[in-house]
XYZ file of N, CA, C and O in Angstrom:
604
model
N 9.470 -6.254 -15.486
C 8.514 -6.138 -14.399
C 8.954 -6.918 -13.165
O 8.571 -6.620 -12.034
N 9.843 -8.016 -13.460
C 10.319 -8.601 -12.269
C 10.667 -8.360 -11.333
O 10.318 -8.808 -10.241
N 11.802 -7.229 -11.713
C 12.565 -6.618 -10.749
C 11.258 -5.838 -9.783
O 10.829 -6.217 -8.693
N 10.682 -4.268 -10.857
C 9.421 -3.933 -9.787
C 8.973 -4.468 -8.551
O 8.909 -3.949 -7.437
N 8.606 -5.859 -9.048
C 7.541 -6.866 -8.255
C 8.865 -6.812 -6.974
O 8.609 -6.477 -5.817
N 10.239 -7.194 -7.427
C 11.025 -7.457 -6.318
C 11.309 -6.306 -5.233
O 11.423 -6.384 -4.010
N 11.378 -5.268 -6.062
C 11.178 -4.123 -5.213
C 10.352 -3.640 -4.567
O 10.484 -2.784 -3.692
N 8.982 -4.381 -5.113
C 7.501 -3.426 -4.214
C 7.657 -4.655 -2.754
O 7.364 -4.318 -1.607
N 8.160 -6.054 -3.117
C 8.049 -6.608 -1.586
C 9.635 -6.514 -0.486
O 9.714 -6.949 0.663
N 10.771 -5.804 -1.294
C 12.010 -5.616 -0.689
C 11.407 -4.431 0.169
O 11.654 -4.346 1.372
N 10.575 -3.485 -0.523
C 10.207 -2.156 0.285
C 9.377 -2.362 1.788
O 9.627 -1.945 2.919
N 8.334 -3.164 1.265
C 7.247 -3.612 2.342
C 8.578 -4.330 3.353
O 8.566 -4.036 4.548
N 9.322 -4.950 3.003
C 9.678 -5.829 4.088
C 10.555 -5.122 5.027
O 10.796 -5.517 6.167
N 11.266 -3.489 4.205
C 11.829 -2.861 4.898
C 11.021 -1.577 6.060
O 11.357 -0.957 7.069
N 9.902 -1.676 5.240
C 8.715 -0.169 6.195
C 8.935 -1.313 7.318
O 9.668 -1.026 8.264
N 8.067 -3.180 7.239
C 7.836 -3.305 8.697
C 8.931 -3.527 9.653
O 8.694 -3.652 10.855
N 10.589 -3.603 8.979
C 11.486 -3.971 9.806
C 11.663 -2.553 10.724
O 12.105 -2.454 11.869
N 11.094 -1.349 9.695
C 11.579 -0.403 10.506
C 10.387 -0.062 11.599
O 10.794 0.393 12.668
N 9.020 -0.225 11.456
C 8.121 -0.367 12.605
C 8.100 -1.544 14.047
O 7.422 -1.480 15.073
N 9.268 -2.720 13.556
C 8.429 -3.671 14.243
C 8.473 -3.637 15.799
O 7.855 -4.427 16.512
N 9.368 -2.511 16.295
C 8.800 -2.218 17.674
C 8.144 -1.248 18.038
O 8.283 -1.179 19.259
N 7.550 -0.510 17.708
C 6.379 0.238 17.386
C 5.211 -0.183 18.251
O 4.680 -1.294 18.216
N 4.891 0.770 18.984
C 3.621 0.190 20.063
C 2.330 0.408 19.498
O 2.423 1.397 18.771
N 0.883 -0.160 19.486
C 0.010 0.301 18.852
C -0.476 1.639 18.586
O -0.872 2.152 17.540
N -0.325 2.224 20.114
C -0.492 3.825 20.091
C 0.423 4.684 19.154
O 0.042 5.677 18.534
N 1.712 4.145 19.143
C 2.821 4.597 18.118
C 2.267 4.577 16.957
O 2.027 5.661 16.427
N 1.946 3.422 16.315
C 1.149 3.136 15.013
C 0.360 3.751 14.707
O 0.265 4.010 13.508
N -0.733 4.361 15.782
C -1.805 5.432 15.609
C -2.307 6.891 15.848
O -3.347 7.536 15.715
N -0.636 7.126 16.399
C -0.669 8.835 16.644
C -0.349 9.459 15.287
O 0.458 9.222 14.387
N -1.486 10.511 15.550
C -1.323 11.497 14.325
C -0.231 12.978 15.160
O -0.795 13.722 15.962
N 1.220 13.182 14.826
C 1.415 13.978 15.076
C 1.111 15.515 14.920
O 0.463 15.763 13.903
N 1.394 16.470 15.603
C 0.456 17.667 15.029
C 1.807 18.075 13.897
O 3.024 17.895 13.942
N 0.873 18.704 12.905
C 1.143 18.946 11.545
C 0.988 17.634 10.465
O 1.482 17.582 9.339
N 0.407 16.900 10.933
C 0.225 15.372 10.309
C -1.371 15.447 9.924
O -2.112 16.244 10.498
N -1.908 14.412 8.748
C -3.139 14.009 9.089
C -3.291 12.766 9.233
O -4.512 12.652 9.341
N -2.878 11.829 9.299
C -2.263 10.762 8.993
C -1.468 9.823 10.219
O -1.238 10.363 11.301
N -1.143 8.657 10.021
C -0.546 8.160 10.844
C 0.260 6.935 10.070
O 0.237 6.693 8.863
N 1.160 6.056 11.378
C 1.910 4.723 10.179
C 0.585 3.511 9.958
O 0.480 2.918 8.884
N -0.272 3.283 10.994
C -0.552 2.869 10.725
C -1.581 2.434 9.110
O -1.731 1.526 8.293
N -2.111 3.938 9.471
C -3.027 4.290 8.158
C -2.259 4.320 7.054
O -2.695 3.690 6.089
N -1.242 4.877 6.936
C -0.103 4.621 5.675
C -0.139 3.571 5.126
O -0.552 3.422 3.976
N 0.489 2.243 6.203
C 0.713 0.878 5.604
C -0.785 0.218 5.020
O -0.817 -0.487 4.011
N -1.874 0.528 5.736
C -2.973 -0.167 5.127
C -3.245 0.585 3.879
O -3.768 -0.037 2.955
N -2.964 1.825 3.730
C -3.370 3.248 2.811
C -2.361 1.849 1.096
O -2.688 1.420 -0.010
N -1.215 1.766 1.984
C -0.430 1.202 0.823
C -1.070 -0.188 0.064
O -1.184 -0.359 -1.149
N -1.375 -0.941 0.942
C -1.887 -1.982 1.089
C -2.895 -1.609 -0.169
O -2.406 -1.747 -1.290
N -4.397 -1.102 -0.068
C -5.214 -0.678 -0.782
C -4.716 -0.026 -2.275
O -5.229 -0.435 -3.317
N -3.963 0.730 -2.277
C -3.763 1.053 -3.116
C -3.519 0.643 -4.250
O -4.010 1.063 -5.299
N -2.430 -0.550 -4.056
C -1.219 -1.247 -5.217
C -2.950 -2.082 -5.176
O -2.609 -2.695 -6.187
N -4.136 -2.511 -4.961
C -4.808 -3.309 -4.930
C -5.729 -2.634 -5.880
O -6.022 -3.186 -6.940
N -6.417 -0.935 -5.406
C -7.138 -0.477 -6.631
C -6.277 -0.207 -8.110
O -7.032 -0.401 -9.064
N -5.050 0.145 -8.479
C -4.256 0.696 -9.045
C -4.001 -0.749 -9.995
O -4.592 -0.653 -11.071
N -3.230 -2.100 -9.824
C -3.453 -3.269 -10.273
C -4.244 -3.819 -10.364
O -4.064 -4.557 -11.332
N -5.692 -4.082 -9.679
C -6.634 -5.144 -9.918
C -7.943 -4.545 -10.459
O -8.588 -4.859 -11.459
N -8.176 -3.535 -9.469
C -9.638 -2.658 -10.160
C -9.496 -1.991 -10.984
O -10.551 -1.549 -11.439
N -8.422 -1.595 -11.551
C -8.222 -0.844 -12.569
C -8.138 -1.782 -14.196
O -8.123 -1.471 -15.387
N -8.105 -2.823 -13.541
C -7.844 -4.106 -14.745
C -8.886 -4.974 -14.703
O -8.634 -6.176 -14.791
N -10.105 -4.572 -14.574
C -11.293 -4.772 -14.176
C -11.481 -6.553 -12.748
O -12.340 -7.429 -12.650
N -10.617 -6.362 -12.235
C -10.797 -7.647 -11.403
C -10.858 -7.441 -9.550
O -10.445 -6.482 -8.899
N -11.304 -8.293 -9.217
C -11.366 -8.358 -7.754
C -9.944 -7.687 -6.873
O -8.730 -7.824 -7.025
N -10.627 -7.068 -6.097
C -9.427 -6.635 -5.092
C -9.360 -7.974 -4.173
O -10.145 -8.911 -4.021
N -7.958 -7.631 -3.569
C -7.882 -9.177 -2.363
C -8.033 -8.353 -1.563
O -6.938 -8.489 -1.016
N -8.406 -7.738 -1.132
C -8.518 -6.831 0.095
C -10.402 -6.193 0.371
O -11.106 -5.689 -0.504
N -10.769 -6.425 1.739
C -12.164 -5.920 1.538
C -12.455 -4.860 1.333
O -11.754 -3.848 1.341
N -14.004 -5.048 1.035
C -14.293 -3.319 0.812
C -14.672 -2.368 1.671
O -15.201 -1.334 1.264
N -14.417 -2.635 3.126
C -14.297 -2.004 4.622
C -12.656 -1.515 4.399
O -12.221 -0.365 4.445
N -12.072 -2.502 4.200
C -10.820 -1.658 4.525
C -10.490 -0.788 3.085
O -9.713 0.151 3.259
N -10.992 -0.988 1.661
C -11.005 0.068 0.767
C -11.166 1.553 1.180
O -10.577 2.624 1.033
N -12.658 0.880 1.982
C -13.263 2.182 2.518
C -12.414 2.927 3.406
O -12.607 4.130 3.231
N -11.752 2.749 4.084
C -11.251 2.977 5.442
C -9.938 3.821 5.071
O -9.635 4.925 5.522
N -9.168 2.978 4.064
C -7.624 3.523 3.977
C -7.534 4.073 2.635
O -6.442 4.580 2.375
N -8.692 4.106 1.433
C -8.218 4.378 0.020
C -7.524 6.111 -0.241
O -7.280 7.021 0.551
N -7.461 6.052 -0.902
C -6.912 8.000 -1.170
C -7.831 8.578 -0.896
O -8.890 8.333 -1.474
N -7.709 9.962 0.502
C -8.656 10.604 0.267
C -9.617 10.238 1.867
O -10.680 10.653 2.330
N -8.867 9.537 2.193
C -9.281 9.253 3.664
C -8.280 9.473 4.460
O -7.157 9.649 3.987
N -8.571 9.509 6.167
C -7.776 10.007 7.173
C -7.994 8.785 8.470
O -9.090 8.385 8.861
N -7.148 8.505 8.796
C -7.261 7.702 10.004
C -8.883 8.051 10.991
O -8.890 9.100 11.635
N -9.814 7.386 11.031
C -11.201 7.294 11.696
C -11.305 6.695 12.710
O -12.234 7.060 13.429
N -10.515 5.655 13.164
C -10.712 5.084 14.536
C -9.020 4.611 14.713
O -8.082 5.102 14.084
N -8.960 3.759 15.525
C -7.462 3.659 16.385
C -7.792 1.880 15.952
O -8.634 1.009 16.172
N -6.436 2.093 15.168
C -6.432 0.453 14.635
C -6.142 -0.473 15.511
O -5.165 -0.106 16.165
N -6.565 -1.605 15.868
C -6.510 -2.881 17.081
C -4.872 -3.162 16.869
O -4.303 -2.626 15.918
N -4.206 -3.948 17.712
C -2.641 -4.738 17.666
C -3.313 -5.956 16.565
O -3.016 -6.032 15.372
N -4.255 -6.841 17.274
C -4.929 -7.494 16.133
C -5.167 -7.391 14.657
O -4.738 -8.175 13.810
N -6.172 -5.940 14.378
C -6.141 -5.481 13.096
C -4.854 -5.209 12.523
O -4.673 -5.449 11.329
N -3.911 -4.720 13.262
C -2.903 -4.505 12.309
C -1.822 -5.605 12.054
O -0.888 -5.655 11.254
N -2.279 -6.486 13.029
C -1.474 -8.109 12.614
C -1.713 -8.683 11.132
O -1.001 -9.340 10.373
N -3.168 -8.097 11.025
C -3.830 -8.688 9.760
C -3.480 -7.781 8.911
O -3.344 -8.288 7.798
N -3.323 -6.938 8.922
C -2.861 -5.839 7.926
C -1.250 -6.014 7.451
O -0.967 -5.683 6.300
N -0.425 -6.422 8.148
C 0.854 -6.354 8.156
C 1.257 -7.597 7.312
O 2.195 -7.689 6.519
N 0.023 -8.850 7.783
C 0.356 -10.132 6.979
C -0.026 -9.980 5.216
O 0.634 -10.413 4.272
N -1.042 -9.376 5.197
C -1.840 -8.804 3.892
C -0.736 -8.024 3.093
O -0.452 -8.413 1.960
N 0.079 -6.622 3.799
C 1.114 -6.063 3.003
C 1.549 -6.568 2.622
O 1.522 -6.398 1.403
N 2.548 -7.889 3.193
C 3.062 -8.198 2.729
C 3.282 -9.734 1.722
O 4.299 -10.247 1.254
N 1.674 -10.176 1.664
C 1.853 -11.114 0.768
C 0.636 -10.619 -0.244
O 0.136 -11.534 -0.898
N 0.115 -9.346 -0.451
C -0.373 -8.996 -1.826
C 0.898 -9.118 -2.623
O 0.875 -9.958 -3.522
N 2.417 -8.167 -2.385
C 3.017 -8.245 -3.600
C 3.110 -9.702 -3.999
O 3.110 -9.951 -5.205
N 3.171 -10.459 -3.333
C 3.050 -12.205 -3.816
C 2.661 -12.851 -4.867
O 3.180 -13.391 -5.843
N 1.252 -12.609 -4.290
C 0.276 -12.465 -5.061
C 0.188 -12.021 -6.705
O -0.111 -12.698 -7.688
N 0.704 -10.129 -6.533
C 0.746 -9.368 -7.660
C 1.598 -10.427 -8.600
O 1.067 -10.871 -9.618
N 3.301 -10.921 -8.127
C 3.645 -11.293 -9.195
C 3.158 -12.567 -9.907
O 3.229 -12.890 -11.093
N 2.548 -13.310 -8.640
C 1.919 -14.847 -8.986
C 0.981 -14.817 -10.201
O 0.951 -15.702 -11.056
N 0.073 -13.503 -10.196
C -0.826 -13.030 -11.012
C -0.591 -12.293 -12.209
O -1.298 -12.232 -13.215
N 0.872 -11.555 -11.880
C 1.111 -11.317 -13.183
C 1.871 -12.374 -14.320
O 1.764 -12.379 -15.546
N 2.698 -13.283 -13.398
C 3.240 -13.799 -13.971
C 1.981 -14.918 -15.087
O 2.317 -15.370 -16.182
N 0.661 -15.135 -14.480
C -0.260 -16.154 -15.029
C -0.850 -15.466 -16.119
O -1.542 -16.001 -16.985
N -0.441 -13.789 -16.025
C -1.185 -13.220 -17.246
C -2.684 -13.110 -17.111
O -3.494 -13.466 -17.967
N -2.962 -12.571 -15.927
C -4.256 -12.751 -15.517
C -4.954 -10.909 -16.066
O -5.995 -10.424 -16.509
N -3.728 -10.513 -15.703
C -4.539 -9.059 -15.956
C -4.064 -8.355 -17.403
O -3.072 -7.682 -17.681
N -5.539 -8.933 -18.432
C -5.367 -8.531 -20.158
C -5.652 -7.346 -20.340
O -5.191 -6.708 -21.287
N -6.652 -6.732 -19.256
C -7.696 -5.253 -19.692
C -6.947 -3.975 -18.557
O -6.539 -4.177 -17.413
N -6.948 -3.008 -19.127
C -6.426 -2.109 -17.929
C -7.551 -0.407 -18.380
O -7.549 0.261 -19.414
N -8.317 -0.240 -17.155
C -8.690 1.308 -17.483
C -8.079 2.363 -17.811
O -8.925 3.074 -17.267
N -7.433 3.024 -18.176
C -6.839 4.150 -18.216
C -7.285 5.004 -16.807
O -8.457 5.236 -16.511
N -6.115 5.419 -16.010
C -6.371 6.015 -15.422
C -5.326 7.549 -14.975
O -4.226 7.175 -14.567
N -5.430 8.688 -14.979
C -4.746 9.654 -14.398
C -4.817 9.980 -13.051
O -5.804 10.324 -12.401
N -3.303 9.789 -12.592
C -2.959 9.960 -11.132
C -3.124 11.424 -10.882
O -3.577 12.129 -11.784
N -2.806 11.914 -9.779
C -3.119 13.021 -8.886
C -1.859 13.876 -9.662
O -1.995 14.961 -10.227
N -0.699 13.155 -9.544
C 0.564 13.830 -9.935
C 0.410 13.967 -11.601
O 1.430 14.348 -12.175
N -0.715 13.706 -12.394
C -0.490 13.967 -13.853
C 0.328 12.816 -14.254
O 1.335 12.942 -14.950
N -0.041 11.866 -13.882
C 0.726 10.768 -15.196
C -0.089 9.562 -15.084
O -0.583 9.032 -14.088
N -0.127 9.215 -16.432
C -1.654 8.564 -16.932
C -1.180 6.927 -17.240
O -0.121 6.767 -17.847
N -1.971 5.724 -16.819
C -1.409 4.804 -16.516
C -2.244 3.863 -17.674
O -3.410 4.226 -17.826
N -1.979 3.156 -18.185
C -2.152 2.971 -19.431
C -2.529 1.298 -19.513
O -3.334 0.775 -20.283
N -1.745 0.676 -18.541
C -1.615 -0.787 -18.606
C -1.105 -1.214 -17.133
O -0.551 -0.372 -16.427
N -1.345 -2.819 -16.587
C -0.467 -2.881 -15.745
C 0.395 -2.761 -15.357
O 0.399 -2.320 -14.208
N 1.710 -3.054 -16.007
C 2.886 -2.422 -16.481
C 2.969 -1.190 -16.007
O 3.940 -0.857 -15.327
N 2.176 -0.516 -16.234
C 2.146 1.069 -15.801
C 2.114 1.193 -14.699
O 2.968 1.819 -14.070
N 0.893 0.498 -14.080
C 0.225 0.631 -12.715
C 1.739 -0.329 -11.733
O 1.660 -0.141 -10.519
N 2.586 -0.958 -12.038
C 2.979 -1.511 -11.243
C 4.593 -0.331 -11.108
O 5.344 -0.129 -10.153
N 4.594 0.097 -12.207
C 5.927 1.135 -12.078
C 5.193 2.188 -11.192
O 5.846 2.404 -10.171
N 4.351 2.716 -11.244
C 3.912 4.034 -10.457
C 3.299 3.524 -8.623
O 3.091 4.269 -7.666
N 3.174 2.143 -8.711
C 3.347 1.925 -7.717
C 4.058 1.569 -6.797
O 3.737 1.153 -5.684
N 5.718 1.832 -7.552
C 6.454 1.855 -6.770
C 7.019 3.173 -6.256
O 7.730 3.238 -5.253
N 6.676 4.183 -6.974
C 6.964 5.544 -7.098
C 6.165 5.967 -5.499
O 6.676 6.599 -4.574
N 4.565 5.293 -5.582
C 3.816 5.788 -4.192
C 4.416 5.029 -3.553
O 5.427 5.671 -3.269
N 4.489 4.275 -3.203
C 5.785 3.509 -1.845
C 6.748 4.044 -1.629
O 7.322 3.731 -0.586
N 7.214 4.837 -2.296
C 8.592 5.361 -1.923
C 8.121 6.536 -1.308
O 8.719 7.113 -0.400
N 6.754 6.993 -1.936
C 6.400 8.780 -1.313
C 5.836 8.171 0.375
O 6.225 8.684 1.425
N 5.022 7.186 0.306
C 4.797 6.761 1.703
C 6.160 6.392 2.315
O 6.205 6.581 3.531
N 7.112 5.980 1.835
C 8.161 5.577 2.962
C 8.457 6.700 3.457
O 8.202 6.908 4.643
N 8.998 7.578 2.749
C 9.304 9.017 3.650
C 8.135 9.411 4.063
O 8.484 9.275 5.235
N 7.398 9.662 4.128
C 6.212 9.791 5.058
C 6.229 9.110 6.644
O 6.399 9.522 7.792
N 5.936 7.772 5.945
C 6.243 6.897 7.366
C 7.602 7.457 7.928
O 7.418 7.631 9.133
N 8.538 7.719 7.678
C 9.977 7.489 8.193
C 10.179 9.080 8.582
O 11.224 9.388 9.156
N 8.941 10.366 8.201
C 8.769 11.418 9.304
C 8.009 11.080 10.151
O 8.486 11.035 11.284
N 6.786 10.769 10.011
C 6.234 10.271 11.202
C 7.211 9.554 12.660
O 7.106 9.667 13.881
N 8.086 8.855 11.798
C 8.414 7.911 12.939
C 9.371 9.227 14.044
O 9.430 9.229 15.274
N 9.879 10.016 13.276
C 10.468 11.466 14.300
C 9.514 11.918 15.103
O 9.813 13.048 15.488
N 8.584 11.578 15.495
C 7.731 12.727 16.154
C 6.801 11.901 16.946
O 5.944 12.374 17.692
N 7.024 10.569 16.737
C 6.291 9.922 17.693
C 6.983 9.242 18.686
O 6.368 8.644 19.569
């Protein structure tokens, strides 16, 4: 699982190297044929590895439940994210994986729901949830990294 953990924050650290001149409006255009944007992506990611590891293992998300609301699966960019908000968002990406391993490493997460993803594969344990969340980071990086053509 180590490695994972090393890879879910090698990834994050590479999405923001490749945004970090990126203007806010950049961050929040939905190109046409898009629904979506980078910004909503990175928070989209953010949330995710958070329901997928923590709520699924019956424990607190570190992330609120405004921005659950806002970025979880199944939502679309709703308002035009602040330079501010996404300061806070960007610091959050990238020290949940921190976190994740600090927490896994303490053995904090014993219980895991069973849950089936969208793509048909059924996640069984953390362990699980942390391999398939590297699988969605990789589907958001190419995502982000069309977006970034068109804006």
């Amino acid at each position: 699982m180590q490695k994972q953990l090393e890879t879910l924050l090698k990834t994050r650290q590479l999405v923001l190297k490749l945004i970090e001149n990126l203007t806010t409006d950049q961050l929040n255009k939905i190109p046409m044929g898009f629904k979506n944007n980078i910004a909503w992506n990175i928070a989209h990611l953010a949330v995710t590895q958070q329901l997928l590891c923590y709520k699924l293992s019956g424990l607190n998300c570190l992330v609120s439940e405004e921005m659950i609301a806002d970025f979880q699966k199944g939502t679309a960019p709703n308002y035009t994210v602040s330079k501010e908000e996404f300061e806070m968002i960007k610091e959050q990406f990238l020290q949940l994986p921190l976190n994740l391993k600090e927490d896994y490493d303490k053995g904090i997460f014993k219980n895991y729901n069973e849950y089936t993803t969208s793509v048909n594969i059924t996640l069984n344990s953390i362990e699980d949830a942390i391999m398939f969340n590297t699988y969605h980071e990789g589907i958001h990086l190419g995502i982000i990294l069309q977006l970034m053509k068109f804006i």
